[in-house]
C-alpha cells in the first residue's frame, strides 16, 4: 500500500485562506490571510467571520450560503478586521459537511477598471497632442525669463529658486515631447525615494508657501528601488498638489517597508509603502468609483488628469495606487516593489 501523501502546508500558500466553525467563528487561517488583513493569526481566532464584513455584502453571502450546496462567489467584497483598514477581494465561500465555512480570498485593487491611458478616446488623444504643441511656446518664454533672471539674482535662495524653475521647465518640456512623439519608457535605475520626495516638497514649498504644513515621516533604512525619478516626481507632486488644493492644512509624506506584500498578482519580498496623507476636505463620495479616470475632477478648475497619470506611473513601476478618504483625513497609498524576485500567482 503506497504511503499516504503528507498534508499540504497551508502557510506555504500565497492564497489567503481562513475557515470558521459551525458557529461562524474563525477557527484558523493561514499566514497569507493574516498578512493581507493586517492582523496576527492568534487575534483572528474566535472572531466572528461576519465581523470582517465591510459593506454588508459579505454577511449577506454567509447567510445565503446556509441554503447552498455549491460554493458562492462574491466579487470585489470589502473586508476589514475591526478598527483596521479596508481590504478588497474576490471571495469564494464554501460550506463543509460539519457546518463550517472555508473562505478563499483573491485580493483585488480597491476600484476596478482598465488602465486609464487606454480609456482615452482617439479624439481626446489628438486634442492633448494639440494642447502639448500650444504649450511649447509659453514654456520657452518661461525658460528664457528664468535665464535672464539668473543673471540678476545674487543670493543663494534666489539662485535655488531659479534653478528649480529651470529644472521644472525641462521636465515639462520632456513630458510634452513624450505626448507629441511617444518613445519607449526610460530604463529604470536604482534611486533613493527620499531624494524624489525632497524634490516634491521643494515644489510644494514654492507653490504653497507657509500656508500648508509639510511633514516628513521617513524610514531612513529603506534600500534603493528601481525607477524613473522624473516620473515619480510627477506622480507624487500630483498627489501633494491635489491635497493642497483640497484645502489641507497639513500634508504628510510617510515611507515604510512592507514584507511579503502582494501587488496585483505578484508577491514581493520587500516593497515600499508611500503614503501621502492630508487633513483636507476629502474625496467627494460621488467621485469615489471614478476618481482615477481621465478628466474626472472635483474642482471646476481641475484638469482631471493628475490622478490618472499618478496611477499610470505606479503601474509603470509594477506598483499600485489606492486611497481611503473621509473629511479631514485622506491617504493616497503608493506601493512599489523594491527589488528581489516576485512570485507570480494565479
mmCIF file of C-alpha atoms in Angstrom:
data_model
loop_
_atom_site.group_PDB
_atom_site.id
_atom_site.type_symbol
_atom_site.label_atom_id
_atom_site.label_comp_id
_atom_site.label_asym_id
_atom_site.label_seq_id
_atom_site.Cartn_x
_atom_site.Cartn_y
_atom_site.Cartn_z
ATOM 1 C CA UNK A 1 0.000 0.000 0.000
ATOM 2 C CA UNK A 2 1.561 3.300 -1.058
ATOM 3 C CA UNK A 3 2.331 5.770 1.744
ATOM 4 C CA UNK A 4 -0.276 8.415 2.393
ATOM 5 C CA UNK A 5 0.827 11.785 0.969
ATOM 6 C CA UNK A 6 1.670 14.453 3.506
ATOM 7 C CA UNK A 7 -0.961 17.100 4.129
ATOM 8 C CA UNK A 8 -0.176 20.409 2.423
ATOM 9 C CA UNK A 9 1.327 23.216 4.463
ATOM 10 C CA UNK A 10 -1.290 25.961 4.131
ATOM 11 C CA UNK A 11 1.132 28.587 5.448
ATOM 12 C CA UNK A 12 3.288 27.943 2.376
ATOM 13 C CA UNK A 13 0.429 29.085 0.110
ATOM 14 C CA UNK A 14 0.236 32.673 -1.108
ATOM 15 C CA UNK A 15 -3.553 32.483 -1.478
ATOM 16 C CA UNK A 16 -5.209 33.808 1.715
ATOM 17 C CA UNK A 17 -7.417 31.184 3.383
ATOM 18 C CA UNK A 18 -9.467 31.190 6.573
ATOM 19 C CA UNK A 19 -12.009 28.758 7.976
ATOM 20 C CA UNK A 20 -14.733 29.075 10.576
ATOM 21 C CA UNK A 21 -16.552 26.563 12.778
ATOM 22 C CA UNK A 22 -20.287 25.803 12.673
ATOM 23 C CA UNK A 23 -20.928 28.781 14.962
ATOM 24 C CA UNK A 24 -19.387 31.115 12.397
ATOM 25 C CA UNK A 25 -16.282 31.922 14.450
ATOM 26 C CA UNK A 26 -12.811 31.774 12.925
ATOM 27 C CA UNK A 27 -11.065 28.544 13.861
ATOM 28 C CA UNK A 28 -7.831 29.251 11.993
ATOM 29 C CA UNK A 29 -6.273 30.790 8.901
ATOM 30 C CA UNK A 30 -3.008 30.755 7.025
ATOM 31 C CA UNK A 31 -0.266 33.376 7.241
ATOM 32 C CA UNK A 32 -1.155 34.798 3.807
ATOM 33 C CA UNK A 33 -4.634 35.719 5.096
ATOM 34 C CA UNK A 34 -3.253 37.275 8.275
ATOM 35 C CA UNK A 35 -0.718 39.368 6.323
ATOM 36 C CA UNK A 36 -3.367 40.501 3.846
ATOM 37 C CA UNK A 37 -5.812 41.516 6.550
ATOM 38 C CA UNK A 38 -3.050 43.124 8.641
ATOM 39 C CA UNK A 39 -3.585 41.173 11.867
ATOM 40 C CA UNK A 40 -1.957 38.184 13.557
ATOM 41 C CA UNK A 41 -3.500 34.722 13.257
ATOM 42 C CA UNK A 42 -3.871 34.431 17.038
ATOM 43 C CA UNK A 43 -6.012 37.572 17.183
ATOM 44 C CA UNK A 44 -8.219 36.227 14.396
ATOM 45 C CA UNK A 45 -9.129 33.024 16.219
ATOM 46 C CA UNK A 46 -12.538 33.251 17.841
ATOM 47 C CA UNK A 47 -13.571 36.328 15.849
ATOM 48 C CA UNK A 48 -16.971 36.061 14.169
ATOM 49 C CA UNK A 49 -16.405 35.673 10.439
ATOM 50 C CA UNK A 50 -19.276 38.091 9.796
ATOM 51 C CA UNK A 51 -17.415 40.745 11.844
ATOM 52 C CA UNK A 52 -14.961 41.090 8.934
ATOM 53 C CA UNK A 53 -17.761 42.465 6.733
ATOM 54 C CA UNK A 54 -17.033 45.969 5.461
ATOM 55 C CA UNK A 55 -20.158 46.778 3.458
ATOM 56 C CA UNK A 56 -22.924 44.315 4.352
ATOM 57 C CA UNK A 57 -22.492 42.091 1.304
ATOM 58 C CA UNK A 58 -20.197 39.530 2.944
ATOM 59 C CA UNK A 59 -22.535 38.927 5.896
ATOM 60 C CA UNK A 60 -25.441 38.530 3.478
ATOM 61 C CA UNK A 61 -23.439 35.981 1.462
ATOM 62 C CA UNK A 62 -22.693 33.987 4.627
ATOM 63 C CA UNK A 63 -26.421 33.837 5.388
ATOM 64 C CA UNK A 64 -27.194 32.766 1.842
ATOM 65 C CA UNK A 65 -24.506 30.087 1.977
ATOM 66 C CA UNK A 66 -26.520 28.189 4.617
ATOM 67 C CA UNK A 67 -29.016 27.143 1.962
ATOM 68 C CA UNK A 68 -26.486 26.388 -0.798
ATOM 69 C CA UNK A 69 -24.698 23.177 -1.702
ATOM 70 C CA UNK A 70 -22.281 24.802 -4.153
ATOM 71 C CA UNK A 71 -19.601 27.395 -3.349
ATOM 72 C CA UNK A 72 -20.604 31.055 -3.624
ATOM 73 C CA UNK A 73 -18.529 33.712 -5.336
ATOM 74 C CA UNK A 74 -18.601 37.316 -4.190
ATOM 75 C CA UNK A 75 -16.888 39.886 -6.378
ATOM 76 C CA UNK A 76 -14.981 42.856 -5.025
ATOM 77 C CA UNK A 77 -16.039 42.470 -1.416
ATOM 78 C CA UNK A 78 -14.870 44.881 1.269
ATOM 79 C CA UNK A 79 -13.374 43.169 4.328
ATOM 80 C CA UNK A 80 -11.611 44.527 7.385
ATOM 81 C CA UNK A 81 -10.617 43.490 10.856
ATOM 82 C CA UNK A 82 -12.454 45.714 13.381
ATOM 83 C CA UNK A 83 -10.829 49.188 13.532
ATOM 84 C CA UNK A 84 -8.329 48.266 10.778
ATOM 85 C CA UNK A 85 -8.073 49.384 7.148
ATOM 86 C CA UNK A 86 -10.392 48.159 4.412
ATOM 87 C CA UNK A 87 -9.259 45.344 2.116
ATOM 88 C CA UNK A 88 -10.865 44.377 -1.201
ATOM 89 C CA UNK A 89 -11.039 40.921 -2.746
ATOM 90 C CA UNK A 90 -12.988 38.428 -4.825
ATOM 91 C CA UNK A 91 -14.175 35.709 -2.420
ATOM 92 C CA UNK A 92 -15.080 32.028 -2.672
ATOM 93 C CA UNK A 93 -17.179 30.710 0.207
ATOM 94 C CA UNK A 94 -17.874 27.005 0.657
ATOM 95 C CA UNK A 95 -19.582 25.088 3.455
ATOM 96 C CA UNK A 96 -18.147 21.894 4.941
ATOM 97 C CA UNK A 97 -20.168 18.849 5.946
ATOM 98 C CA UNK A 98 -19.649 19.726 9.619
ATOM 99 C CA UNK A 99 -21.276 23.124 9.086
ATOM 100 C CA UNK A 100 -18.065 25.141 8.994
ATOM 101 C CA UNK A 101 -17.139 27.662 6.310
ATOM 102 C CA UNK A 102 -13.978 27.907 4.179
ATOM 103 C CA UNK A 103 -13.160 31.344 2.795
ATOM 104 C CA UNK A 104 -10.719 31.707 -0.124
ATOM 105 C CA UNK A 105 -9.540 35.240 -0.853
ATOM 106 C CA UNK A 106 -8.249 36.700 -4.124
ATOM 107 C CA UNK A 107 -7.150 40.304 -3.421
ATOM 108 C CA UNK A 108 -8.026 42.978 -5.977
ATOM 109 C CA UNK A 109 -7.461 46.707 -6.386
ATOM 110 C CA UNK A 110 -9.844 48.969 -4.497
ATOM 111 C CA UNK A 111 -11.531 50.169 -7.671
ATOM 112 C CA UNK A 112 -11.994 48.202 -10.902
ATOM 113 C CA UNK A 113 -11.200 49.457 -14.343
ATOM 114 C CA UNK A 114 -8.789 49.301 -17.178
ATOM 115 C CA UNK A 115 -5.632 51.342 -17.478
ATOM 116 C CA UNK A 116 -6.850 54.969 -17.694
ATOM 117 C CA UNK A 117 -4.450 55.585 -20.583
ATOM 118 C CA UNK A 118 -6.423 53.021 -22.594
ATOM 119 C CA UNK A 119 -9.721 54.764 -21.823
ATOM 120 C CA UNK A 120 -8.771 57.979 -23.613
ATOM 121 C CA UNK A 121 -10.549 58.061 -26.971
ATOM 122 C CA UNK A 122 -8.521 58.889 -30.040
ATOM 123 C CA UNK A 123 -10.152 62.311 -30.391
ATOM 124 C CA UNK A 124 -9.096 63.279 -26.866
ATOM 125 C CA UNK A 125 -5.608 61.952 -27.511
ATOM 126 C CA UNK A 126 -5.370 64.203 -30.581
ATOM 127 C CA UNK A 127 -6.627 67.153 -28.511
ATOM 128 C CA UNK A 128 -3.968 66.543 -25.863
ATOM 129 C CA UNK A 129 -1.281 66.499 -28.524
ATOM 130 C CA UNK A 130 -2.601 69.806 -29.829
ATOM 131 C CA UNK A 131 -2.506 71.241 -26.317
ATOM 132 C CA UNK A 132 1.058 69.992 -25.860
ATOM 133 C CA UNK A 133 2.077 71.736 -29.062
ATOM 134 C CA UNK A 134 0.473 75.012 -27.904
ATOM 135 C CA UNK A 135 2.240 74.856 -24.538
ATOM 136 C CA UNK A 136 5.702 74.745 -26.054
ATOM 137 C CA UNK A 137 5.913 78.491 -26.749
ATOM 138 C CA UNK A 138 4.879 79.602 -23.217
ATOM 139 C CA UNK A 139 7.381 77.149 -21.726
ATOM 140 C CA UNK A 140 10.112 78.527 -23.951
ATOM 141 C CA UNK A 141 9.199 82.004 -22.692
ATOM 142 C CA UNK A 142 9.380 80.889 -19.062
ATOM 143 C CA UNK A 143 12.770 79.273 -19.682
ATOM 144 C CA UNK A 144 14.104 82.431 -21.297
ATOM 145 C CA UNK A 145 12.799 84.584 -18.455
ATOM 146 C CA UNK A 146 14.433 82.279 -15.909
ATOM 147 C CA UNK A 147 17.753 82.557 -17.706
ATOM 148 C CA UNK A 148 17.541 86.361 -17.663
ATOM 149 C CA UNK A 149 16.530 86.316 -14.001
ATOM 150 C CA UNK A 150 19.501 84.102 -13.154
ATOM 151 C CA UNK A 151 21.865 86.892 -14.261
ATOM 152 C CA UNK A 152 20.304 89.349 -11.798
ATOM 153 C CA UNK A 153 19.970 87.108 -8.742
ATOM 154 C CA UNK A 154 22.963 87.142 -6.412
ATOM 155 C CA UNK A 155 21.685 85.392 -3.262
ATOM 156 C CA UNK A 156 21.718 81.629 -2.650
ATOM 157 C CA UNK A 157 17.970 81.220 -2.084
ATOM 158 C CA UNK A 158 17.145 83.171 -5.243
ATOM 159 C CA UNK A 159 19.536 81.067 -7.311
ATOM 160 C CA UNK A 160 17.988 77.899 -5.882
ATOM 161 C CA UNK A 161 14.518 79.038 -6.932
ATOM 162 C CA UNK A 162 15.693 79.936 -10.430
ATOM 163 C CA UNK A 163 17.308 76.501 -10.732
ATOM 164 C CA UNK A 164 14.023 74.931 -9.613
ATOM 165 C CA UNK A 165 12.149 76.851 -12.326
ATOM 166 C CA UNK A 166 14.670 75.755 -14.927
ATOM 167 C CA UNK A 167 14.502 72.097 -13.837
ATOM 168 C CA UNK A 168 10.712 72.068 -13.894
ATOM 169 C CA UNK A 169 10.556 73.682 -17.323
ATOM 170 C CA UNK A 170 12.931 70.992 -18.587
ATOM 171 C CA UNK A 171 10.762 68.275 -17.031
ATOM 172 C CA UNK A 172 7.563 69.695 -18.539
ATOM 173 C CA UNK A 173 9.235 70.046 -21.916
ATOM 174 C CA UNK A 174 10.209 66.387 -21.772
ATOM 175 C CA UNK A 175 6.598 65.455 -20.936
ATOM 176 C CA UNK A 176 5.346 67.453 -23.914
ATOM 177 C CA UNK A 177 7.873 65.719 -26.149
ATOM 178 C CA UNK A 178 6.548 62.406 -24.866
ATOM 179 C CA UNK A 179 2.975 63.413 -25.785
ATOM 180 C CA UNK A 180 3.949 64.606 -29.253
ATOM 181 C CA UNK A 181 6.385 61.798 -30.067
ATOM 182 C CA UNK A 182 5.912 58.822 -27.736
ATOM 183 C CA UNK A 183 9.100 56.890 -27.085
ATOM 184 C CA UNK A 184 9.849 53.750 -25.080
ATOM 185 C CA UNK A 185 9.974 54.364 -21.302
ATOM 186 C CA UNK A 186 13.372 55.204 -19.883
ATOM 187 C CA UNK A 187 15.169 52.256 -18.316
ATOM 188 C CA UNK A 188 14.764 52.171 -14.551
ATOM 189 C CA UNK A 189 17.831 52.665 -12.376
ATOM 190 C CA UNK A 190 18.353 52.462 -8.593
ATOM 191 C CA UNK A 191 17.161 55.612 -6.840
ATOM 192 C CA UNK A 192 16.638 56.976 -3.342
ATOM 193 C CA UNK A 193 12.910 57.570 -2.889
ATOM 194 C CA UNK A 194 13.595 60.235 -0.272
ATOM 195 C CA UNK A 195 15.521 62.297 -2.823
ATOM 196 C CA UNK A 196 12.399 62.170 -5.010
ATOM 197 C CA UNK A 197 10.209 63.252 -2.094
ATOM 198 C CA UNK A 198 12.525 66.118 -1.149
ATOM 199 C CA UNK A 199 12.251 67.454 -4.687
ATOM 200 C CA UNK A 200 8.450 67.273 -4.437
ATOM 201 C CA UNK A 201 8.471 69.051 -1.078
ATOM 202 C CA UNK A 202 10.606 71.835 -2.514
ATOM 203 C CA UNK A 203 7.983 72.295 -5.228
ATOM 204 C CA UNK A 204 5.257 72.305 -2.593
ATOM 205 C CA UNK A 205 7.076 74.900 -0.509
ATOM 206 C CA UNK A 206 7.417 77.146 -3.547
ATOM 207 C CA UNK A 207 3.765 76.633 -4.516
ATOM 208 C CA UNK A 208 2.018 76.863 -1.155
ATOM 209 C CA UNK A 209 4.486 78.916 0.857
ATOM 210 C CA UNK A 210 3.736 78.715 4.569
ATOM 211 C CA UNK A 211 0.017 78.033 4.076
ATOM 212 C CA UNK A 212 0.493 74.274 4.400
ATOM 213 C CA UNK A 213 2.471 72.334 6.989
ATOM 214 C CA UNK A 214 4.628 69.741 5.209
ATOM 215 C CA UNK A 215 5.604 66.781 7.404
ATOM 216 C CA UNK A 216 8.318 64.218 6.699
ATOM 217 C CA UNK A 217 7.864 60.758 8.226
ATOM 218 C CA UNK A 218 10.624 58.757 6.557
ATOM 219 C CA UNK A 219 12.101 55.340 7.234
ATOM 220 C CA UNK A 220 15.832 56.094 6.715
ATOM 221 C CA UNK A 221 16.695 52.389 6.471
ATOM 222 C CA UNK A 222 14.879 51.851 3.158
ATOM 223 C CA UNK A 223 17.026 50.445 0.345
ATOM 224 C CA UNK A 224 17.075 51.939 -3.141
ATOM 225 C CA UNK A 225 14.368 50.940 -5.575
ATOM 226 C CA UNK A 226 14.448 50.725 -9.383
ATOM 227 C CA UNK A 227 12.600 53.566 -11.034
ATOM 228 C CA UNK A 228 12.438 56.730 -13.118
ATOM 229 C CA UNK A 229 12.925 59.718 -10.775
ATOM 230 C CA UNK A 230 11.252 62.257 -13.079
ATOM 231 C CA UNK A 231 8.120 60.137 -13.484
ATOM 232 C CA UNK A 232 7.927 59.509 -9.741
ATOM 233 C CA UNK A 233 8.331 63.232 -9.010
ATOM 234 C CA UNK A 234 5.467 63.902 -11.415
ATOM 235 C CA UNK A 235 3.210 61.303 -9.744
ATOM 236 C CA UNK A 236 3.892 62.325 -6.137
ATOM 237 C CA UNK A 237 3.708 66.033 -6.933
ATOM 238 C CA UNK A 238 0.250 65.472 -8.475
ATOM 239 C CA UNK A 239 -0.888 63.814 -5.245
ATOM 240 C CA UNK A 240 0.579 66.504 -2.991
ATOM 241 C CA UNK A 241 -0.839 69.303 -5.118
ATOM 242 C CA UNK A 242 -4.290 67.683 -5.016
ATOM 243 C CA UNK A 243 -4.059 67.639 -1.224
ATOM 244 C CA UNK A 244 -3.122 71.316 -1.129
ATOM 245 C CA UNK A 245 -5.952 72.236 -3.499
ATOM 246 C CA UNK A 246 -8.388 70.238 -1.322
ATOM 247 C CA UNK A 247 -7.782 72.708 1.486
ATOM 248 C CA UNK A 248 -5.271 70.708 3.505
ATOM 249 C CA UNK A 249 -3.570 72.484 6.373
ATOM 250 C CA UNK A 250 -1.108 69.630 6.784
ATOM 251 C CA UNK A 251 0.339 67.122 4.315
ATOM 252 C CA UNK A 252 2.458 64.179 5.485
ATOM 253 C CA UNK A 253 4.778 62.070 3.327
ATOM 254 C CA UNK A 254 5.362 58.708 5.015
ATOM 255 C CA UNK A 255 7.615 55.852 3.850
ATOM 256 C CA UNK A 256 7.714 52.329 5.221
ATOM 257 C CA UNK A 257 8.927 48.899 4.119
ATOM 258 C CA UNK A 258 6.411 46.077 3.631
ATOM 259 C CA UNK A 259 7.474 42.438 3.549
ATOM 260 C CA UNK A 260 5.846 39.610 1.577
ATOM 261 C CA UNK A 261 3.449 42.118 0.025
ATOM 262 C CA UNK A 262 1.038 41.214 -2.747
ATOM 263 C CA UNK A 263 0.652 43.799 -5.532
ATOM 264 C CA UNK A 264 -1.822 42.602 -8.123
ATOM 265 C CA UNK A 265 -0.921 39.002 -8.963
ATOM 266 C CA UNK A 266 2.644 39.164 -7.614
ATOM 267 C CA UNK A 267 4.045 38.739 -4.125
ATOM 268 C CA UNK A 268 7.178 40.802 -3.462
ATOM 269 C CA UNK A 269 9.742 40.041 -0.782
ATOM 270 C CA UNK A 270 10.021 43.730 0.064
ATOM 271 C CA UNK A 271 8.105 46.741 -1.184
ATOM 272 C CA UNK A 272 7.796 50.445 -0.467
ATOM 273 C CA UNK A 273 4.624 51.818 1.075
ATOM 274 C CA UNK A 274 4.495 55.548 0.369
ATOM 275 C CA UNK A 275 1.573 57.401 1.929
ATOM 276 C CA UNK A 276 0.513 60.965 1.163
ATOM 277 C CA UNK A 277 -1.846 61.919 3.997
ATOM 278 C CA UNK A 278 -3.724 65.202 4.392
ATOM 279 C CA UNK A 279 -6.438 66.803 6.511
ATOM 280 C CA UNK A 280 -8.337 68.425 3.653
ATOM 281 C CA UNK A 281 -11.950 68.132 2.536
ATOM 282 C CA UNK A 282 -11.603 64.541 1.336
ATOM 283 C CA UNK A 283 -12.762 62.852 -1.869
ATOM 284 C CA UNK A 284 -16.389 63.620 -2.801
ATOM 285 C CA UNK A 285 -18.458 60.458 -2.444
ATOM 286 C CA UNK A 286 -19.935 60.963 -5.925
ATOM 287 C CA UNK A 287 -16.461 60.637 -7.466
ATOM 288 C CA UNK A 288 -15.215 57.673 -5.412
ATOM 289 C CA UNK A 289 -15.530 54.964 -8.085
ATOM 290 C CA UNK A 290 -14.443 57.204 -10.982
ATOM 291 C CA UNK A 291 -11.629 59.095 -9.329
ATOM 292 C CA UNK A 292 -8.773 57.581 -11.353
ATOM 293 C CA UNK A 293 -10.469 58.045 -14.727
ATOM 294 C CA UNK A 294 -9.143 60.824 -17.000
ATOM 295 C CA UNK A 295 -10.957 64.188 -16.906
ATOM 296 C CA UNK A 296 -12.747 63.374 -13.635
ATOM 297 C CA UNK A 297 -12.210 66.203 -11.147
ATOM 298 C CA UNK A 298 -13.903 67.536 -8.035
ATOM 299 C CA UNK A 299 -12.830 71.108 -8.829
ATOM 300 C CA UNK A 300 -14.173 73.370 -11.557
ATOM 301 C CA UNK A 301 -10.639 74.453 -12.438
ATOM 302 C CA UNK A 302 -9.172 70.932 -12.281
ATOM 303 C CA UNK A 303 -7.988 69.049 -15.376
ATOM 304 C CA UNK A 304 -8.849 65.586 -14.029
ATOM 305 C CA UNK A 305 -5.561 64.166 -15.345
ATOM 306 C CA UNK A 306 -3.366 64.218 -12.224
ATOM 307 C CA UNK A 307 -4.620 61.035 -10.573
ATOM 308 C CA UNK A 308 -4.852 59.111 -13.840
ATOM 309 C CA UNK A 309 -1.221 59.994 -14.550
ATOM 310 C CA UNK A 310 -0.146 59.117 -10.997
ATOM 311 C CA UNK A 311 -1.791 55.701 -11.309
ATOM 312 C CA UNK A 312 -0.111 55.149 -14.671
ATOM 313 C CA UNK A 313 3.313 55.973 -13.184
ATOM 314 C CA UNK A 314 2.689 53.493 -10.344
ATOM 315 C CA UNK A 315 1.846 50.802 -12.894
ATOM 316 C CA UNK A 316 4.967 51.612 -14.911
ATOM 317 C CA UNK A 317 6.904 50.691 -11.752
ATOM 318 C CA UNK A 318 4.920 47.434 -11.255
ATOM 319 C CA UNK A 319 3.146 49.078 -8.354
ATOM 320 C CA UNK A 320 -0.310 50.318 -7.442
ATOM 321 C CA UNK A 321 -2.109 53.424 -6.242
ATOM 322 C CA UNK A 322 -5.152 53.372 -3.950
ATOM 323 C CA UNK A 323 -6.735 55.647 -1.376
ATOM 324 C CA UNK A 324 -9.050 55.924 1.597
ATOM 325 C CA UNK A 325 -10.811 59.132 2.461
ATOM 326 C CA UNK A 326 -13.161 60.877 4.802
ATOM 327 C CA UNK A 327 -13.449 64.613 5.513
ATOM 328 C CA UNK A 328 -10.371 65.653 7.433
ATOM 329 C CA UNK A 329 -8.361 62.523 6.665
ATOM 330 C CA UNK A 330 -7.359 61.339 3.185
ATOM 331 C CA UNK A 331 -4.493 58.947 2.449
ATOM 332 C CA UNK A 332 -3.229 58.022 -1.005
ATOM 333 C CA UNK A 333 -1.025 54.925 -0.864
ATOM 334 C CA UNK A 334 1.600 54.059 -3.477
ATOM 335 C CA UNK A 335 3.029 50.533 -3.326
ATOM 336 C CA UNK A 336 6.244 49.909 -5.281
ATOM 337 C CA UNK A 337 8.455 46.782 -5.418
ATOM 338 C CA UNK A 338 11.945 47.423 -4.055
ATOM 339 C CA UNK A 339 13.779 44.610 -5.797
ATOM 340 C CA UNK A 340 14.036 40.877 -5.393
ATOM 341 C CA UNK A 341 12.142 38.290 -7.352
ATOM 342 C CA UNK A 342 8.365 38.470 -7.384
ATOM 343 C CA UNK A 343 6.347 35.309 -7.140
ATOM 344 C CA UNK A 344 3.591 35.170 -9.767
ATOM 345 C CA UNK A 345 0.325 33.684 -8.594
ATOM 346 C CA UNK A 346 -2.730 32.592 -10.476
#
